[in-house]
Structure formats: structure tokens, C-alpha cells
XYZ file of C-alpha atoms in Angstrom:
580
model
C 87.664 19.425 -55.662
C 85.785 16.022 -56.625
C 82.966 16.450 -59.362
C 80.085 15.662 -58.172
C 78.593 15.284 -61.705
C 80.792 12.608 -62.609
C 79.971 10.310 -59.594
C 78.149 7.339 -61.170
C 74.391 7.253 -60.944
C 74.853 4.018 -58.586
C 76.812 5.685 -56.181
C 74.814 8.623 -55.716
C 71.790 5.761 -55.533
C 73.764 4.079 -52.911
C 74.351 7.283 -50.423
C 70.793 8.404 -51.080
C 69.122 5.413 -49.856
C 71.820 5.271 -47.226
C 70.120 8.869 -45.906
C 67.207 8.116 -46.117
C 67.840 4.643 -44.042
C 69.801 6.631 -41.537
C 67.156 10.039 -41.007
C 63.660 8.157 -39.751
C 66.301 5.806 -37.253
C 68.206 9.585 -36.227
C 64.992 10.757 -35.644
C 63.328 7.689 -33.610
C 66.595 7.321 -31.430
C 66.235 10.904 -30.695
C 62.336 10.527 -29.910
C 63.181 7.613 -27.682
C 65.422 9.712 -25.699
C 63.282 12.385 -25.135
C 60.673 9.908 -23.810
C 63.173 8.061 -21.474
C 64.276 11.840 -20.191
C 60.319 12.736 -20.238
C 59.848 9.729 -18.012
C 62.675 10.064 -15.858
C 61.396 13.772 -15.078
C 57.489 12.290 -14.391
C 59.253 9.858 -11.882
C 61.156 12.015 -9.955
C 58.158 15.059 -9.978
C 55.966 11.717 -8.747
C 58.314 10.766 -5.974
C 59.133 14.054 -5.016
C 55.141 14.591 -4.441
C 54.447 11.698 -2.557
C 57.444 12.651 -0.067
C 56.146 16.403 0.544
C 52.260 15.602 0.402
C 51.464 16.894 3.428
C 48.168 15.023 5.186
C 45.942 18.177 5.982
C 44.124 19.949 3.043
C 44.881 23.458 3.942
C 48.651 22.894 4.202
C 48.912 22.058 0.310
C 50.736 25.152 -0.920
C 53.367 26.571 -2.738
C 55.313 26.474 0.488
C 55.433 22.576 1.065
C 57.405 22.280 -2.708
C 60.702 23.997 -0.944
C 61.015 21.133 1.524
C 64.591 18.684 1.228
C 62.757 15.382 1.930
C 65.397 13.335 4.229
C 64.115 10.045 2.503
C 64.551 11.007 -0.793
C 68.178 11.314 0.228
C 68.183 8.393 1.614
C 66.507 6.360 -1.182
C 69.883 7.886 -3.697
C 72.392 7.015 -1.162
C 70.831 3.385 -1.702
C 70.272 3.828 -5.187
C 74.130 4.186 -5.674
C 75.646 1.856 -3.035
C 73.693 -1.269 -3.394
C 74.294 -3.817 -5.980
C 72.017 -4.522 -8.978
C 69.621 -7.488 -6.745
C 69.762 -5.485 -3.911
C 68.775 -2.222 -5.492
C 65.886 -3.406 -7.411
C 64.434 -4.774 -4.506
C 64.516 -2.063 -1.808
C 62.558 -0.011 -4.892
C 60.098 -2.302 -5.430
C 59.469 -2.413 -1.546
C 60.187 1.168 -0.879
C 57.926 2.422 -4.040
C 55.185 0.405 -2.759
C 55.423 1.390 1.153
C 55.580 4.849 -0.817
C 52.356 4.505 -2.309
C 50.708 3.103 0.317
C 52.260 6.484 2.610
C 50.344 8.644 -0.032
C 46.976 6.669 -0.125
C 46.989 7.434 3.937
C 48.092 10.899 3.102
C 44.871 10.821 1.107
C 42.754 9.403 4.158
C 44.442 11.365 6.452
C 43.220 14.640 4.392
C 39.851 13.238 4.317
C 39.280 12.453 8.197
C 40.727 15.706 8.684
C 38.532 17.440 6.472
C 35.391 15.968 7.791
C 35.896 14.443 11.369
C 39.026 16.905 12.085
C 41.336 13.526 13.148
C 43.885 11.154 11.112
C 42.888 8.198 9.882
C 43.539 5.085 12.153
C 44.763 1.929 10.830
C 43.417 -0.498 13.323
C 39.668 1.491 14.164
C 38.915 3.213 11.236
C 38.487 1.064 8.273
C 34.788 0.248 9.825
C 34.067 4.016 9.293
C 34.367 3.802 5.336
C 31.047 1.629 5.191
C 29.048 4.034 7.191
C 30.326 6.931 5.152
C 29.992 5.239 1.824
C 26.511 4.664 3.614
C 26.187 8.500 3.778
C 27.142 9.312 0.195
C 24.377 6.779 -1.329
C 21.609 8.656 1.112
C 22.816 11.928 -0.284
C 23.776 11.444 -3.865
C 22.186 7.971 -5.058
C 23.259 4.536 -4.968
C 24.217 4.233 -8.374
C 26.744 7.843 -8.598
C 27.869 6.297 -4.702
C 29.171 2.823 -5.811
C 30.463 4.448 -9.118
C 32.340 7.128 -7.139
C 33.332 4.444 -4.883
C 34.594 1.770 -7.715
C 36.672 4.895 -9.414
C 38.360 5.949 -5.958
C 39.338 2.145 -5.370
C 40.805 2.026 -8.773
C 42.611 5.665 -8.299
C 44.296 4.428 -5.090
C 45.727 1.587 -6.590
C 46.560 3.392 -9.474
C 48.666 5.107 -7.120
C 50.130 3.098 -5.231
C 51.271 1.636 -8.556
C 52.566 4.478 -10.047
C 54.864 5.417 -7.101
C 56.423 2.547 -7.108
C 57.302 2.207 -11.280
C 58.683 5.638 -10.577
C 60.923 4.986 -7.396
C 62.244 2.047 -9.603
C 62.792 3.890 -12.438
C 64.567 6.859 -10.417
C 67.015 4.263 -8.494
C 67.627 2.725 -12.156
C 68.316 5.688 -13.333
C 70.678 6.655 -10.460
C 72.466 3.856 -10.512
C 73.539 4.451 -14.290
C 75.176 8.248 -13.155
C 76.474 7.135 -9.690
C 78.934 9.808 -9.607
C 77.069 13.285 -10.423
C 73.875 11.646 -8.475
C 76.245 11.217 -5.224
C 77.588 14.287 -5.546
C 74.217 16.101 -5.771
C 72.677 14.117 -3.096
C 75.448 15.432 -0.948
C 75.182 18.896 -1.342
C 71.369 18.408 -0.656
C 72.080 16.505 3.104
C 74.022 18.867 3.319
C 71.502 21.810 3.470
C 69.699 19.484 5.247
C 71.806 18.821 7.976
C 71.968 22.991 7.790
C 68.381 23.734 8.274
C 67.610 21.336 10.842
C 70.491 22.353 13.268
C 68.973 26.295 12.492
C 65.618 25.261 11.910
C 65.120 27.212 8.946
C 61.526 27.813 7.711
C 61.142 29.244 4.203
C 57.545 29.994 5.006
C 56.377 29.915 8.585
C 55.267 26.568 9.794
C 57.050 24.704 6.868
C 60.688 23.698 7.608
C 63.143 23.364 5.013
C 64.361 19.971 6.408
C 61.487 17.477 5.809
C 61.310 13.758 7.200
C 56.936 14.332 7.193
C 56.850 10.318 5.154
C 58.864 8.522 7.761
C 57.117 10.310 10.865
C 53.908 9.482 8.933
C 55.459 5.859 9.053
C 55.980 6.009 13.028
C 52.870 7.503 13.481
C 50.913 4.634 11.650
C 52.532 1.936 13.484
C 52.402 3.835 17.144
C 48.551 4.350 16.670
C 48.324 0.770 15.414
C 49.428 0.069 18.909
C 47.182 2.382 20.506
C 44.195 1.470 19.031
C 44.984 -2.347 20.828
C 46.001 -0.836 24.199
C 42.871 0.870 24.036
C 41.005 -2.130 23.332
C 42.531 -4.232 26.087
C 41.910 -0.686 28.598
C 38.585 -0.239 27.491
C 37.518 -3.733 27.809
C 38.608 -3.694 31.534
C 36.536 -0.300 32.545
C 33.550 -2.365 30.817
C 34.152 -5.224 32.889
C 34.610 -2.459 36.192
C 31.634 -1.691 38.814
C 29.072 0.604 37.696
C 27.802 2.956 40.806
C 24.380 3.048 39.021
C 23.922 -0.520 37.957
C 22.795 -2.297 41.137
C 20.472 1.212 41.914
C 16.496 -0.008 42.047
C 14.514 0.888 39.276
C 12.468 2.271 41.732
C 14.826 4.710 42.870
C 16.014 5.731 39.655
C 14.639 8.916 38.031
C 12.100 9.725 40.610
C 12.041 13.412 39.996
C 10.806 12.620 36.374
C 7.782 10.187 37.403
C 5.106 11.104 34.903
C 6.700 13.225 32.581
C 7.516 12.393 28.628
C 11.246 12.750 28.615
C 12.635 13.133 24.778
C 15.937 13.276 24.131
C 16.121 14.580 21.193
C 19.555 15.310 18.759
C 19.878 17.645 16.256
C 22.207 16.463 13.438
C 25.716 18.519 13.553
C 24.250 21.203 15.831
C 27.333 22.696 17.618
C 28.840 25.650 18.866
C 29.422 27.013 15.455
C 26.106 27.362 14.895
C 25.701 29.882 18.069
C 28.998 31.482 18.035
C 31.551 33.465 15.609
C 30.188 32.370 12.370
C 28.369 34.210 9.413
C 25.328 32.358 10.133
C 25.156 32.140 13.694
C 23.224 35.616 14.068
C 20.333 34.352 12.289
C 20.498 30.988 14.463
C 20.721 33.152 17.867
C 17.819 35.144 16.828
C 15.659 31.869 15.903
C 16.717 30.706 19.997
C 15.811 34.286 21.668
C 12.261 34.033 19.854
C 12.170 30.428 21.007
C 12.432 31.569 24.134
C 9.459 34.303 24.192
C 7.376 31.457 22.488
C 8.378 28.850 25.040
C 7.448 31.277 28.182
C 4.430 32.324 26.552
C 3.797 28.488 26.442
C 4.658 27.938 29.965
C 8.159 26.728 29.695
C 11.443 26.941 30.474
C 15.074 26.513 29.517
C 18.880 25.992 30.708
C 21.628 25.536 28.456
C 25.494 24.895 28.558
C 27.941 23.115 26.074
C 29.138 19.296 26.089
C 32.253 18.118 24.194
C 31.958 15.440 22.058
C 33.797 12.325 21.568
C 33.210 13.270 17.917
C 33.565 15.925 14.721
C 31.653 16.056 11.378
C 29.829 12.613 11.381
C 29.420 9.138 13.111
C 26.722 10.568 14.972
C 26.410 7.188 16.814
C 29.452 7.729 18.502
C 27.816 10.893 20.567
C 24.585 8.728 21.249
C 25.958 5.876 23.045
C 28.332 8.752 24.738
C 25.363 10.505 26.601
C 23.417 7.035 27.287
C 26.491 4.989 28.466
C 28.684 7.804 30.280
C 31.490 6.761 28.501
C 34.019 8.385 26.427
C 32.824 6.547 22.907
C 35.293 8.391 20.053
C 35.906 5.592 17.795
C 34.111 2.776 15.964
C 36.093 0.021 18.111
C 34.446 0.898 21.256
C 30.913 1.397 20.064
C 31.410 -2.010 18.974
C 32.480 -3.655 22.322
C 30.297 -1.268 24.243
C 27.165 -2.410 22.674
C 28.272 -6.203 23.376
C 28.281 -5.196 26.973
C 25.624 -4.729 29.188
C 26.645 -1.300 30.297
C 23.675 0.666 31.943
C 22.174 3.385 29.656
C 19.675 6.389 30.180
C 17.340 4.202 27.961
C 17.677 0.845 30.251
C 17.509 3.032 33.073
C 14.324 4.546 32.316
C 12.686 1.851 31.404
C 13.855 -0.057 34.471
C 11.532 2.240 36.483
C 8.628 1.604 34.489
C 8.472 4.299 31.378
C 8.477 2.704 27.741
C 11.209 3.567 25.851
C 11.521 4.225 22.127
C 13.947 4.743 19.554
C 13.270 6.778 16.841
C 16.105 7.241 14.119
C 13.852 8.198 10.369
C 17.746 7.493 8.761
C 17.809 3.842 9.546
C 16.682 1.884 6.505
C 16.882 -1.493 7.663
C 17.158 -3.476 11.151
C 19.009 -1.811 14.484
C 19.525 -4.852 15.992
C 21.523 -2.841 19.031
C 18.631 -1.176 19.844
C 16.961 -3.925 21.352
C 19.937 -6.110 22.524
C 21.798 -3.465 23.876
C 19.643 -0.552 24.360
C 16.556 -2.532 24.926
C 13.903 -0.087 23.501
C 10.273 -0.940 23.584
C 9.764 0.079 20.407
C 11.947 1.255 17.442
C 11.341 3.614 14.529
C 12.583 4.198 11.137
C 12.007 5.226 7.576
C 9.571 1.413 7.273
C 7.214 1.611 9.927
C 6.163 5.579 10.191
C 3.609 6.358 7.376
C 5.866 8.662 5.628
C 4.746 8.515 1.860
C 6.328 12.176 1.109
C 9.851 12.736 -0.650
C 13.668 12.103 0.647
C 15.230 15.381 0.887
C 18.701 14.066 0.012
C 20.278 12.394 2.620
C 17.111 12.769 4.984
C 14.457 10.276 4.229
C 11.457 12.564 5.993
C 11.272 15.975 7.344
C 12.101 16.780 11.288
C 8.226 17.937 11.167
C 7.006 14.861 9.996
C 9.238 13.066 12.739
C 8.227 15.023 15.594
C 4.470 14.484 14.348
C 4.624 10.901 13.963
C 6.042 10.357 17.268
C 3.280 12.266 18.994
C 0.948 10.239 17.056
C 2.412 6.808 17.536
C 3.525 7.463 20.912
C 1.812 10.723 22.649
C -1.800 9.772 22.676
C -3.865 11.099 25.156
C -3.365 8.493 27.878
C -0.550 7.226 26.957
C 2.279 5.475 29.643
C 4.744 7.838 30.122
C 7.514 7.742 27.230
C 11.281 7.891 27.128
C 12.808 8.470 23.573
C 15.917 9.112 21.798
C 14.765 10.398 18.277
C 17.724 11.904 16.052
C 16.427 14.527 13.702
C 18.384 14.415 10.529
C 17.278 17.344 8.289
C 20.769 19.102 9.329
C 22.521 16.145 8.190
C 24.995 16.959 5.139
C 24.681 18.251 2.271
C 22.194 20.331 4.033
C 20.341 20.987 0.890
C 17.477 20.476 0.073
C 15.079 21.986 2.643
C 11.850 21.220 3.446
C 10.170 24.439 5.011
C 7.314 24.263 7.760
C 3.977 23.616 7.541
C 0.716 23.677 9.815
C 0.968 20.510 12.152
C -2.845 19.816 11.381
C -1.673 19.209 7.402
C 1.217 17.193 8.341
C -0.488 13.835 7.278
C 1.088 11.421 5.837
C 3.917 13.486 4.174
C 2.706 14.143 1.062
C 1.871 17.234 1.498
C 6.039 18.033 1.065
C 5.573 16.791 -2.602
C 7.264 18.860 -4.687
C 9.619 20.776 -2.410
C 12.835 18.914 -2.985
C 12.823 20.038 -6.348
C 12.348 23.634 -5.870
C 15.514 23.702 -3.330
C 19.424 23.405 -4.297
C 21.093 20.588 -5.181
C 23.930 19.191 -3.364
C 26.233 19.633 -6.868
C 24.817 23.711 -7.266
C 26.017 23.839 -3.706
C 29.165 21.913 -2.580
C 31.656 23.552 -4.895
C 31.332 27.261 -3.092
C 32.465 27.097 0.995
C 30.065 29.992 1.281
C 27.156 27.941 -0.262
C 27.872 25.228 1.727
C 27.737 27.207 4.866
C 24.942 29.317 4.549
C 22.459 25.661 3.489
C 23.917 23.959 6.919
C 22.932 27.590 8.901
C 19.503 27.253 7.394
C 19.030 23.896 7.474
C 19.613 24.250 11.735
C 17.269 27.019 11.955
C 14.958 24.360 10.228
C 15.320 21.818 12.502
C 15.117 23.626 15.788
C 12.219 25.671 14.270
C 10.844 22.574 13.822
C 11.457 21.324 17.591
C 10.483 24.567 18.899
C 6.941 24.551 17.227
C 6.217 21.370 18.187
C 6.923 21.820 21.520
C 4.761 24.847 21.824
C 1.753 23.426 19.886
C 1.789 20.066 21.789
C 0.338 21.379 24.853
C 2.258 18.687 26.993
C 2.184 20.143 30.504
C 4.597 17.022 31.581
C 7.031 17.081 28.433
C 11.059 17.162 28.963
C 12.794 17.900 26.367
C 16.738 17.465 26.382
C 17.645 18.864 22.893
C 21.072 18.649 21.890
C 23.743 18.271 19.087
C 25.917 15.278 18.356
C 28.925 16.941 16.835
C 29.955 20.315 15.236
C 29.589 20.005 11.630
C 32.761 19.309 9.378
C 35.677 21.715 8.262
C 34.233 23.249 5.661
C 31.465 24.929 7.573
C 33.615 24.943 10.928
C 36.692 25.365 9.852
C 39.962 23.879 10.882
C 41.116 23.760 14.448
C 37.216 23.697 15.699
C 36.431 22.562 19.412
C 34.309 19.443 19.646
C 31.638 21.460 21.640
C 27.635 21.288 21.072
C 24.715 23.576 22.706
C 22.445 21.035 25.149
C 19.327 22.288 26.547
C 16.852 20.867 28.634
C 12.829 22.244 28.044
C 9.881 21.671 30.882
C 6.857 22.686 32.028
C 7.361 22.039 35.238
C 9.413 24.319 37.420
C 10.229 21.632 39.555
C 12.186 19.577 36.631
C 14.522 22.932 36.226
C 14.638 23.030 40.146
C 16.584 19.973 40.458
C 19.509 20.985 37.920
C 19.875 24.395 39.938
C 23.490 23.379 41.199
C 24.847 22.861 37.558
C 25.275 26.704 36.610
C 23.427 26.088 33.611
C 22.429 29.721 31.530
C 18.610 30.305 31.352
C 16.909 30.275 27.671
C 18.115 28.488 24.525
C 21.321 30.228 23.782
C 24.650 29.055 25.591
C 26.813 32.152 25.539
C 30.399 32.464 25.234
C 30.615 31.849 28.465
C 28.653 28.728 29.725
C 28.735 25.664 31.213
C 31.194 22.764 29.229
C 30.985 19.305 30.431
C 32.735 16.622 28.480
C 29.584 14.207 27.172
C 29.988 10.974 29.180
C 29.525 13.382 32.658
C 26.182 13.572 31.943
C 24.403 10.096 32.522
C 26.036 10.534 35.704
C 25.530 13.669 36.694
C 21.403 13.076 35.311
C 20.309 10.850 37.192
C 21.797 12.030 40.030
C 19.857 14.917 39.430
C 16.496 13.000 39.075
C 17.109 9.845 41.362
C 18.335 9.033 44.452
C 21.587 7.833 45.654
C 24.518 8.054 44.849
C 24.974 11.558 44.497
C 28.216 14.193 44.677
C 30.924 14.666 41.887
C 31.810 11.221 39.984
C 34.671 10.698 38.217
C 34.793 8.842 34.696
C 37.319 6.092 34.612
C 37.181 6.196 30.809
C 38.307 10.038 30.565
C 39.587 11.130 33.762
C 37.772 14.017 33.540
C 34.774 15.405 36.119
């Protein structure tokens, strides 16, 4: 054996700075490998996410992780066969269509959460301003535009980091051809297994996945929709209107003399009536209406109406009722207002009442309302004498509404009014509440000073579903508390009040799968007013049952002033719908 103690002192020198050259490279090559492998795992567990995403919130769970996406398959097969060019630029392209996929996964979960529909491509990207409109009445403009500026930069954060990893993966592939083939095999394989059995894992979630590529077809078929409908929509517009050429004179003549409000209560639908844990305390409020109403002198019928719309764009269900037309999306709102289309609001003031519009959420100029509705008069936030507190999104109680209508409008001796006036303290977040007061100390609002802050804030409330359901009950029972009281202290022998909701409030509170429907009732004074609506099988009182009366909500322009004028008259069909 060598002796080690004779080695020269340079030598030993020599292989101990070799060692220690050699151990901090050993140890960074080995670092950099574990990083590359680190990465390589991050890429795939990113791509493998964006392909099994699925586009609804509830159907994130364990089960959608055992899926075989068909595209990842096919993105390896590519991966392996293409040359170097060709490779690196189907990832680039594929990474980025990728990304985009997931960022309308993303919308898709949100229109789905709160309007219970995908997002559109063509229609929809005119709904973010309104909403981002909603989020700055609720939470502040300041928290709005920074939540807004953070989800702009997460999306493209996103759609950036899908595509670095599909490149990566496809480099990566490329380098191991062979075991990634052979792997990618066995998988189409199963694939090709579980679609010809259509094996589920879990119920509802099949094995064999291809949910990005439908997604794909699905974006570019509504694409095409949404301009078909544009093209069909602009040719019902241009169509004869059986009420247009009817005399002002002979339209409405049942209602000569009386105040007819129309008046909606924000996201009051069938949920709040029917099969929920806060719809017993809602159907008591209505049965008590009803003793207070009789003892009042009035009366009540109620049914249902489907609306074109679910958890927001209340706007949509407005022009709906006033237009007779099917109005579900933000494309034909916009070319029905640019038409001259006869509304309830035209109509009535064609044969001589004046005609208001009262929305308290409007901050700013409606110029629709007088070009296309042609109001007398509009109200909002400016011009009412409210010098109380918002109450989140709601810039003024319903009481103070319904008060300063009667005393801008409803002065003794007053011409008989027509008004649409949406109530908004059942608008989300539902919290906080105002309560009720005595009308006589109503004022100028003030008087609510001091009651925001002793109620919940939308951040104590929005992370609990149960929270969140039991504000939005009570906030309801507010607002037709609210309608109710007013309607019994006005002491308006010729009042008509059609009270109704514009859309069932969103998932969370409804939950998923809801209908579309929304309790309508119509109030008077006057037997006579009821008389006339005898043929429509309408339920007496407040509360709709089970059972009632649905109409789709464009039938009922039609079927009103039918009901109230003179001719035509029978069972009309809407051209827009189809539907009776």
C-alpha cells in the first residue's frame, strides 16, 4: 500500500484544492438539476390544470384530477413528431390559446356563479363595466379599481404562465422522445377505453376528457350566435308592432285616473317565497301584507314571470316588461333602445299621464330614458333631497324613495302619474340595512345617520353562504315592508301598484340550477282594476304559491294593455320568443 505520509506536501496541496474546486461545482450542478426537474414538474401540474379546469365552481373537486385530457395527448404526440421550428411554434401558439381557454374558464365560473350563464365572447364584454360599476357602489372606488388592476394583472399572469410551461413541457418531451411516446400511448389508450365504455370514476365526471377543445367550439359557435342574433333581432325590431299605430286615446282606458307605479324590487324572485331557509319569514311578511292591505281597502293577484335574466343586469328585465321583448343580453338592450319600439312608459304617456323614472342607483345622466323611454321626468341619487348615508351599494333607503316620490310627484292634485321606480335596498351585498321609520320623520334622510355603521359589513358577511343568505332574506323583507307601508299609509284611493322582481338573486343565495322566475303582483283600490285581469288565473293576496301563474316577461306589455285598452285583444304571440 502507498504511504500516504510520504506524499509531498505539494501534492497533497494540489488534490486538496482540486476538492475543494470540484465540491461547490458537484453541488451547484446538482442544485441546477433539481430546479430544471422542479420546473419541469410546475409545468406539467400547470398544464395539466388548465386542461381539467372545469368552468362551473361547484364542479372543482377531487373528481375532475382523474380525467385523461385528449389534448394533452395530443400536444406530446406533437411534441415528439415535429421538428425543432415547428415544435416551438405550435407551443408558443398552443400555450397561449391555453391560457386564454383558462382566463374564460375563469369568466365562465364567474357568470355562472352570479348570472347562472357562460360568458359570451361577442355580448358580454359590455357587462364587465356595469359590474365593475357594482363593486365600486358596494365596496369603494378605490378597493374596486385596485381589485380590478390586480385581476387584470392575474389574468395575464396566466395566460403567461401557461404558455412558458406548455413550451417547457414540449422541450422537455422532445429531449426523451422515446419513453414520452411510449407513455402517451398507453394513456390514448385508456382513453380510447373509457370513451367507447364511458367510464366515470365519479358520477358525472368521465375518465376521457376533451372539456378545453369543446370549450374551444363552444366559444367560436356562440361567437356566431351572438351575430345571428343580432342580424334576427334587428329584423323583429324593424317588424309591425300590433300596438304601435293604437290611439293614445284608446290605450289604457281602464286605468284613466289612477297612479300606476311599477315598481321593482331588486333580486326579488321565487327563492325568496319558496324552498329556502328564509322564505318562511318572507311569506309571513306577504300574509300580514295582505290583512294590512284589506284593512286598507285593497287588493292583490299574483303569479310568476321568467326573466330574461339571473343575479344582476337588472336593466335587462326593465326594458323586458316595457318593450315585450325577450331582452337577455347587453347586445339587444343596446339596439332596442336605438329603436323606437313602443313601451308601457310611451304608451302611457301617449294617453295623457306623465311619466317618471325613478332609479336612486343612477349617479349620473340616463340619457335612454328620455330618448328612448321618453319620461317626463327622471330621478336619481342628484336631484331627490337625500342628505342621509349610502348603505353600501344603495345610495338611499327604499323608504326614503317611496317618500320622495310621493312628495315630488303625488301631491294632492297632481296629473295622474306613471312610474317605473327600482328599489335597490335588496341589491347585493345586502348588508347593511336600514330599518323603518315613521313616514312623518322621513325628511330629508338624515334621520338614517348612523345606521350603516351599526349593521354588517359586506367583508363580516360574504365569506359564510349562510351569512350571505340570511342579509339578502332580510334585506327583501325590508324592501317590501317598505312598499307595503307606504302603500297603506298613502291613502291613494286610485293607486296601482305592479310590484315585481327583476331577477332571482345569484348562486350563492339561490343556488345552482335556479329557474329564472320572480313573484309579480298587481295592488288597487279599485275593484274594477282587479276586474279586468279576471281571465289571467292570477292567485289572490301577495304570495304566488307553488302553483301559480308563469308567464315568460315580454307576454306582459301585451297581454296589459290588452287588459286596460281596447283593441286588439286575444292571445298574441311574441316573435322574439315564440312563446304565448
Amino acid at each position: 500500500m502507498p504511504d500516504d505520509s510520504r506524499t509531498r506536501p505539494s501534492e497533497r496541496a494540489e488534490r486538496s484544492g482540486r476538492a475543494e474546486r470540484s465540491g461547490p461545482a458537484e453541488r451547484s450542478g446538482r442544485w441546477a438539476v433539481l430546479v430544471a426537474r422542479a420546473l419541469t414538474v410546475a409545468a406539467f401540474l400547470t398544464v395539466w390544470f388548465a386542461l381539467i379546469l372545469p368552468d362551473r365552481l361547484e364542479q372543482i373537486t377531487t373528481a375532475a384530477a382523474l380525467q385523461i385530457p385528449v389534448e394533452g395527448l395530443v400536444l406530446v404526440a406533437l411534441a415528439v413528431l415535429l421538428p425543432a421550428r415547428g415544435r416551438r411554434v405550435i407551443s408558443v401558439v398552443a400555450g397561449a390559446l391555453l391560457g386564454l381557454l383558462v382566463v374564460v374558464k375563469v369568466l365562465d365560473i364567474g357568470f355562472y356563479t352570479e348570472l347562472d350563464r357562460p360568458f359570451n365572447p361577442v355580448i358580454d364584454w359590455s357587462s364587465i363595466g356595469p359590474a365593475i360599476g357594482v363593486v365600486r357602489d358596494s365596496v369603494g372606488a378605490t378597493r374596486a379599481d385596485a381589485a380590478v388592476i390586480l385581476a387584470v394583472l392575474l389574468l395575464i399572469a396566466v395566460v403567461a404562465l401557461v404558455t412558458l410551461s406548455v413550451i417547457r413541457l414540449a422541450t422537455v418531451t422532445a429531449r426523451h422522445p422515446r419513453p414520452a411516446a411510449r407513455v402517451a400511448a398507453a394513456f390514448a389508450g385508456v382513453w380510447i377505453l373509457c370513451t367507447a365504455f364511458n367510464v366515470s370514476l365519479v358520477s358525472g365526471v368521465p375518465v376521457a376528457a376533451h372539456s378545453v377543445s369543446r370549450l374551444a367550439v363552444d366559444q367560436v359557435r356562440d361567437a356566431g350566435s351572438a351575430v345571428q342574433d343580432q342580424q334576427r333581432f334587428e329584423s323583429l325590431l324593424r317588424s309591425h308592432d300590433e300596438f304601435s299605430s293604437v290611439p293614445g286615446a284608446s290605450l289604457l282606458t281602464g286605468l284613466q285616473g289612477k297612479d300606476v307605479i311599477f315598481a321593482f324590487v331588486e333580486s326579488y324572485g321565487q327563492v325568496a317565497v319558496q324552498g329556502s331557509t328564509f322564505s318562511p319569514a318572507i311569506d309571513d311578511l306577504l300574509r300580514s301584507g295582505n290583512t294590512q292591505l284589506s284593512s286598507a281597502g285593497f287588493s292583490s293577484r299574483s303569479a310568476f314571470l321568467t326573466s330574461p335574466t339571473f343575479g344582476g343586469i337588472s336593466w335587462l328585465a326593465h326594458s323586458t316588461l316595457q318593450s315585450g321583448l325577450w331582452i337577455n343580453n347587453q347586445q339587444r338592450y343596446n339596439q332596442l333602445v336605438d329603436s323606437d319600439r313602443l313601451t308601457l312608459a310611451t304608451a302611457f304617456k301617449r294617453s295623457g299621464w306623465r311619466t317618471v323614472g325613478d332609479v336612486p342607483s343612477n349617479g349620473g345622466d340616463w340619457p335612454q330614458g328620455k330618448s328612448f323611454y321618453h319620461y317626463d321626468q327622471l330621478y336619481d341619487e342628484r336631484n331627490v333631497g337625500y342628505a342621509g348615508p349610502k348603505f353600501s351599494y344603495a345610495s338611499m333607503p327604499d323608504q326614503y324613495t317611496l317618500s320622495a316620490l310621493q312628495r315630488l310627484e303625488l301631491k294632492p292634485g297632481h296629473t295622474p302619474v306613471m312610474a317605473e321606480i327600482d328599489l335597490v335596498s335588496s341589491h347585493t351585498p345586502w348588508t347593511p340595512l336600514p330599518r323603518l321609520v315613521g313616514w312623518s320623520a322621513v325628511g330629508d334622510g338624515s334621520i338614517y345617520d348612523g345606521m350603516p355603521a351599526h349593521g354588517l359589513a359586506p367583508s363580516t358577511v360574504w365569506p359564510n353562504a349562510g351569512r350571505v343568505q340570511k342579509a339578502y332574506g332580510e334585506s327583501v323583507q325590508y324592501s317590501l315592508n317598505a312598499l307595503i307601508s307606504w302603500v297603506t299609509q298613502l291613502h291613494d284611493d286610485n293607486l296601482v301598484l305592479v310590484m315585481l322582481g327583476d331577477h332571482q338573486p345569484a348562486t350563492i343565495v339561490s343556488g345552482p340550477g335556479a329557474n329564472h322566475e320572480v313573484p309579480i303582483s298587481i295592488i288597487a283600490h279599485d275593484p274594477s282594476v282587479l276586474a279586468r285581469i279576471s281571465s289571467w288565473g292570477w292567485q289572490d293576496g301577495l304570495l304566488p304559491s307553488p302553483q301559480a301563474v308563469v308567464w315568460p316577461m315580454d307576454a306582459f306589455r301585451n297581454r296589459f294593455l290588452n287588459a286596460y285598452g281596447a283593441q286588439p285583444v286575444g292571445p298574441t304571440t311574441n316573435a322574439a320568443t315564440g312563446q304565448h
